[in-house]
């Protein structure tokens, strides 16, 4: 079983993906971390992230171990990830890694949950369940602001809004694999929902789409 979760930053898709993977005993891949790991490599090497040749070379040698690098959640890394992610050759070089994970998830699990921007449209168009997880810009900015403060990082709300808008615009406007719902994706607007409600709604959708899945039974995210 493959579950594809796409959506903008701070929409709640990452938390939902982790909960679904745990409850359904599926492997989980946060594909944003792949672009972040690549961005971190380029930042470290002092390369220009818009230099497509350098980015493509780095993308070719990226491994799953790179996803464990510290500091990948930093805002600078996220912004740079969004820049390198717009380079078509980079996306092409990273496609196979993601598809391999979906088709042959590690540890013999029966399937995978992948979250990102183009999972339902490009990486796994054959996914059994496709959700486009979104929320209002205000709700997402408030969540990201809180997340940064909780992590002990300095955060100014107005700046969070600005950076989020810049990233959303870049991710949605790029020519290759832009952020958009797959035609057969269900839209889940989490603006007014807490984590438990989002999880319960997603489990109902999974159960309806995959009648023989464990999502049929009672589950909780923990
Ligand atoms: O989900 P995230 O914030 O960790 O992603 C960081 C950036 O990576 C995001 O701004 C765009 C890019 N990305 C992408 O283009 N395609 C994906 N499947 C996942 C992330």
Tab-separated table of C-alpha atoms and ligand atoms in Angstrom:
chain	number	residue	atom	x	y	z
A	1	UNK	CA	0.000	0.000	0.000
A	2	UNK	CA	1.278	3.452	-0.879
A	3	UNK	CA	-0.111	6.581	0.767
A	4	UNK	CA	0.830	9.894	-0.847
A	5	UNK	CA	0.520	13.051	1.225
A	6	UNK	CA	1.219	16.368	-0.463
A	7	UNK	CA	0.753	19.930	0.676
A	8	UNK	CA	2.437	23.214	1.553
A	9	UNK	CA	4.785	23.689	4.496
A	10	UNK	CA	3.318	23.537	8.012
A	11	UNK	CA	0.050	22.081	6.731
A	12	UNK	CA	0.353	19.174	9.165
A	13	UNK	CA	1.229	16.574	6.548
A	14	UNK	CA	4.458	15.476	8.250
A	15	UNK	CA	2.806	14.767	11.593
A	16	UNK	CA	-0.069	13.021	9.851
A	17	UNK	CA	2.328	10.936	7.751
A	18	UNK	CA	4.213	9.759	10.845
A	19	UNK	CA	0.978	8.860	12.648
A	20	UNK	CA	-0.419	6.974	9.653
A	21	UNK	CA	2.822	5.062	9.109
A	22	UNK	CA	2.903	4.015	12.751
A	23	UNK	CA	-0.756	3.023	12.955
A	24	UNK	CA	-0.706	1.102	9.669
A	25	UNK	CA	2.779	-0.346	10.156
A	26	UNK	CA	4.120	1.242	6.982
A	27	UNK	CA	7.536	2.753	6.241
A	28	UNK	CA	7.715	6.545	6.170
A	29	UNK	CA	9.703	8.847	3.905
A	30	UNK	CA	9.700	12.607	4.408
A	31	UNK	CA	10.784	13.596	0.878
A	32	UNK	CA	11.327	17.219	1.922
A	33	UNK	CA	14.317	15.935	3.902
A	34	UNK	CA	15.909	14.740	0.654
A	35	UNK	CA	15.808	18.251	-0.795
A	36	UNK	CA	16.912	19.654	2.554
A	37	UNK	CA	19.870	17.241	2.724
A	38	UNK	CA	20.910	18.290	-0.754
A	39	UNK	CA	20.552	21.966	0.179
A	40	UNK	CA	22.667	21.418	3.311
A	41	UNK	CA	25.428	19.801	1.237
A	42	UNK	CA	25.457	22.755	-1.154
A	43	UNK	CA	25.422	25.315	1.659
A	44	UNK	CA	28.307	23.511	3.347
A	45	UNK	CA	30.308	23.437	0.125
A	46	UNK	CA	29.620	27.139	-0.434
A	47	UNK	CA	27.992	26.364	-3.812
A	48	UNK	CA	25.348	28.589	-5.365
A	49	UNK	CA	22.062	26.628	-4.955
A	50	UNK	CA	20.857	27.947	-8.302
A	51	UNK	CA	23.926	26.430	-10.027
A	52	UNK	CA	22.145	23.508	-11.653
A	53	UNK	CA	25.327	21.607	-12.523
A	54	UNK	CA	26.652	21.631	-8.930
A	55	UNK	CA	23.185	20.728	-7.602
A	56	UNK	CA	22.804	17.882	-10.073
A	57	UNK	CA	26.231	16.464	-9.177
A	58	UNK	CA	25.383	16.606	-5.462
A	59	UNK	CA	21.958	15.028	-6.079
A	60	UNK	CA	23.531	12.043	-7.820
A	61	UNK	CA	25.624	11.084	-4.793
A	62	UNK	CA	22.997	11.771	-2.142
A	63	UNK	CA	22.128	8.751	0.019
A	64	UNK	CA	19.515	7.986	2.654
A	65	UNK	CA	22.252	8.491	5.283
A	66	UNK	CA	22.366	12.192	4.318
A	67	UNK	CA	18.841	12.558	5.680
A	68	UNK	CA	20.272	12.088	9.186
A	69	UNK	CA	22.436	15.235	8.938
A	70	UNK	CA	21.871	17.629	11.827
A	71	UNK	CA	20.298	21.040	11.226
A	72	UNK	CA	18.147	20.073	8.248
A	73	UNK	CA	15.071	21.693	9.794
A	74	UNK	CA	16.635	25.160	9.806
A	75	UNK	CA	14.736	27.829	7.859
A	76	UNK	CA	17.771	28.685	5.704
A	77	UNK	CA	18.007	25.036	4.662
A	78	UNK	CA	14.254	24.966	3.837
A	79	UNK	CA	14.509	28.049	1.643
A	80	UNK	CA	17.579	26.676	-0.153
A	81	UNK	CA	15.820	23.317	-0.571
A	82	UNK	CA	12.966	25.102	-2.306
A	83	UNK	CA	15.463	26.742	-4.706
A	84	UNK	CA	17.284	23.509	-5.645
A	85	UNK	CA	13.955	21.680	-5.891
A	86	UNK	CA	12.986	23.901	-8.828
A	87	UNK	CA	15.877	22.555	-10.951
A	88	UNK	CA	14.446	19.870	-13.272
A	89	UNK	CA	17.703	17.824	-13.406
A	90	UNK	CA	17.783	17.697	-9.607
A	91	UNK	CA	14.220	16.397	-9.436
A	92	UNK	CA	14.991	13.788	-12.089
A	93	UNK	CA	18.093	12.626	-10.184
A	94	UNK	CA	16.101	12.202	-6.944
A	95	UNK	CA	13.072	10.494	-8.413
A	96	UNK	CA	14.440	6.953	-8.406
A	97	UNK	CA	15.462	7.111	-4.734
A	98	UNK	CA	11.893	8.010	-3.778
A	99	UNK	CA	10.259	5.440	-6.054
A	100	UNK	CA	12.547	2.678	-4.801
A	101	UNK	CA	11.514	3.488	-1.239
A	102	UNK	CA	7.827	3.376	-2.174
A	103	UNK	CA	8.051	0.156	-4.196
A	104	UNK	CA	10.494	-1.649	-1.897
A	105	UNK	CA	10.113	-0.133	1.558
A	106	UNK	CA	12.826	-1.040	4.088
A	107	UNK	CA	12.464	-3.784	6.713
A	108	UNK	CA	9.939	-5.719	4.640
A	109	UNK	CA	7.030	-3.443	5.531
A	110	UNK	CA	3.920	-3.904	3.420
A	111	UNK	CA	3.945	-0.389	2.065
A	112	UNK	CA	4.952	3.194	2.598
A	113	UNK	CA	3.712	6.656	3.411
A	114	UNK	CA	5.512	9.421	1.522
A	115	UNK	CA	4.976	13.109	2.072
A	116	UNK	CA	6.100	16.007	-0.084
A	117	UNK	CA	4.876	18.244	-2.872
A	118	UNK	CA	4.651	15.943	-5.909
A	119	UNK	CA	4.122	12.454	-4.489
A	120	UNK	CA	0.588	11.977	-5.845
A	121	UNK	CA	1.315	13.760	-9.125
A	122	UNK	CA	4.814	12.547	-10.101
A	123	UNK	CA	6.586	10.201	-7.677
A	124	UNK	CA	3.737	7.742	-7.037
A	125	UNK	CA	0.841	8.531	-9.359
A	126	UNK	CA	-0.359	4.965	-8.698
A	127	UNK	CA	-0.653	5.507	-4.919
A	128	UNK	CA	-3.619	3.779	-3.259
A	129	UNK	CA	-4.514	6.865	-1.243
A	130	UNK	CA	-3.714	10.471	-2.160
A	131	UNK	CA	-4.332	13.315	0.228
A	132	UNK	CA	-3.593	16.976	-0.308
A	133	UNK	CA	-3.159	18.359	3.196
A	134	UNK	CA	-3.519	22.104	3.413
A	135	UNK	CA	-4.428	24.929	5.807
A	136	UNK	CA	-4.851	28.682	5.653
A	137	UNK	CA	-1.666	30.758	5.418
A	138	UNK	CA	-2.430	32.206	8.880
A	139	UNK	CA	-2.853	28.810	10.517
A	140	UNK	CA	0.334	27.491	8.914
A	141	UNK	CA	2.390	30.549	9.851
A	142	UNK	CA	1.125	30.391	13.447
A	143	UNK	CA	2.102	26.695	13.645
A	144	UNK	CA	5.575	27.284	12.203
A	145	UNK	CA	6.112	30.257	14.548
A	146	UNK	CA	5.165	28.128	17.570
A	147	UNK	CA	7.313	25.235	16.353
A	148	UNK	CA	10.377	27.495	16.076
A	149	UNK	CA	9.800	29.016	19.526
A	150	UNK	CA	9.258	25.541	21.032
A	151	UNK	CA	12.604	24.494	19.570
A	152	UNK	CA	14.209	27.484	21.271
A	153	UNK	CA	14.872	29.257	17.967
A	154	UNK	CA	14.240	32.996	17.620
A	155	UNK	CA	11.145	33.717	15.536
A	156	UNK	CA	9.319	36.834	14.400
A	157	UNK	CA	5.782	36.083	13.225
A	158	UNK	CA	5.809	38.633	10.367
A	159	UNK	CA	9.048	37.150	9.053
A	160	UNK	CA	7.645	33.610	9.237
A	161	UNK	CA	4.668	34.746	7.119
A	162	UNK	CA	6.988	36.375	4.596
A	163	UNK	CA	9.289	33.351	4.274
A	164	UNK	CA	6.387	30.965	4.035
A	165	UNK	CA	4.765	32.987	1.264
A	166	UNK	CA	8.063	33.100	-0.659
A	167	UNK	CA	8.530	29.341	-0.368
A	168	UNK	CA	4.891	28.532	-1.267
A	169	UNK	CA	5.090	30.793	-4.308
A	170	UNK	CA	8.337	29.191	-5.513
A	171	UNK	CA	7.107	25.626	-4.904
A	172	UNK	CA	3.768	26.294	-6.649
A	173	UNK	CA	5.068	28.307	-9.607
A	174	UNK	CA	7.965	26.116	-10.729
A	175	UNK	CA	7.579	24.411	-14.075
A	176	UNK	CA	8.481	20.878	-13.043
A	177	UNK	CA	6.353	19.020	-10.491
A	178	UNK	CA	4.815	22.108	-8.871
A	179	UNK	CA	2.933	21.879	-5.596
A	180	UNK	CA	-0.631	21.008	-6.573
A	181	UNK	CA	-3.202	18.349	-5.724
A	182	UNK	CA	-3.315	15.277	-7.965
A	183	UNK	CA	-6.622	15.180	-9.880
A	184	UNK	CA	-7.813	12.250	-7.747
A	185	UNK	CA	-6.473	13.516	-4.408
A	186	UNK	CA	-8.789	14.300	-1.518
A	187	UNK	CA	-8.263	17.742	-0.020
A	188	UNK	CA	-7.915	17.830	3.765
A	189	UNK	CA	-8.045	21.378	5.156
A	190	UNK	CA	-6.542	21.234	8.647
A	191	UNK	CA	-6.911	24.953	9.515
A	192	UNK	CA	-9.475	24.260	12.239
A	193	UNK	CA	-8.402	20.729	13.188
A	194	UNK	CA	-6.051	19.386	15.844
A	195	UNK	CA	-3.659	16.474	15.212
A	196	UNK	CA	-6.101	13.834	16.482
A	197	UNK	CA	-8.934	15.087	14.280
A	198	UNK	CA	-6.649	15.160	11.223
A	199	UNK	CA	-5.491	11.622	11.963
A	200	UNK	CA	-9.060	10.339	12.460
A	201	UNK	CA	-10.203	11.937	9.200
A	202	UNK	CA	-7.262	10.466	7.288
A	203	UNK	CA	-7.852	6.991	8.751
A	204	UNK	CA	-11.479	7.132	7.601
A	205	UNK	CA	-10.317	8.028	4.098
A	206	UNK	CA	-7.714	5.244	4.067
A	207	UNK	CA	-10.329	2.729	5.258
A	208	UNK	CA	-12.782	3.815	2.572
A	209	UNK	CA	-10.163	3.595	-0.182
A	210	UNK	CA	-8.506	0.345	0.913
A	211	UNK	CA	-11.256	-1.908	2.286
A	212	UNK	CA	-8.852	-4.644	3.475
A	213	UNK	CA	-6.414	-2.355	5.327
A	214	UNK	CA	-5.928	-2.322	9.138
A	215	UNK	CA	-7.397	1.196	9.029
A	216	UNK	CA	-10.743	-0.603	9.318
A	217	UNK	CA	-10.177	-1.325	12.979
A	218	UNK	CA	-9.992	1.105	15.932
A	219	UNK	CA	-6.674	2.979	15.918
A	220	UNK	CA	-5.037	5.835	17.693
A	221	UNK	CA	-1.941	7.778	16.650
A	222	UNK	CA	0.099	6.658	19.662
B	1	LIG	O1	8.509	19.662	3.233
B	1	LIG	P1	9.738	20.540	3.491
B	1	LIG	O2	9.401	21.899	4.009
B	1	LIG	O3	10.746	19.840	4.344
B	1	LIG	O4	10.422	20.736	2.026
B	1	LIG	C1	11.504	21.589	1.788
B	1	LIG	C2	11.470	22.038	0.338
B	1	LIG	O5	11.750	20.922	-0.514
B	1	LIG	C3	10.126	22.571	-0.137
B	1	LIG	O6	10.043	23.978	0.019
B	1	LIG	C4	10.082	22.189	-1.597
B	1	LIG	C5	10.979	20.986	-1.696
B	1	LIG	N1	10.235	19.730	-1.889
B	1	LIG	C6	9.841	19.424	-3.177
B	1	LIG	O7	10.031	20.222	-4.077
B	1	LIG	N2	9.240	18.234	-3.432
B	1	LIG	C7	8.999	17.356	-2.455
B	1	LIG	N3	8.419	16.186	-2.745
B	1	LIG	C8	9.355	17.681	-1.123
B	1	LIG	C9	9.961	18.879	-0.854
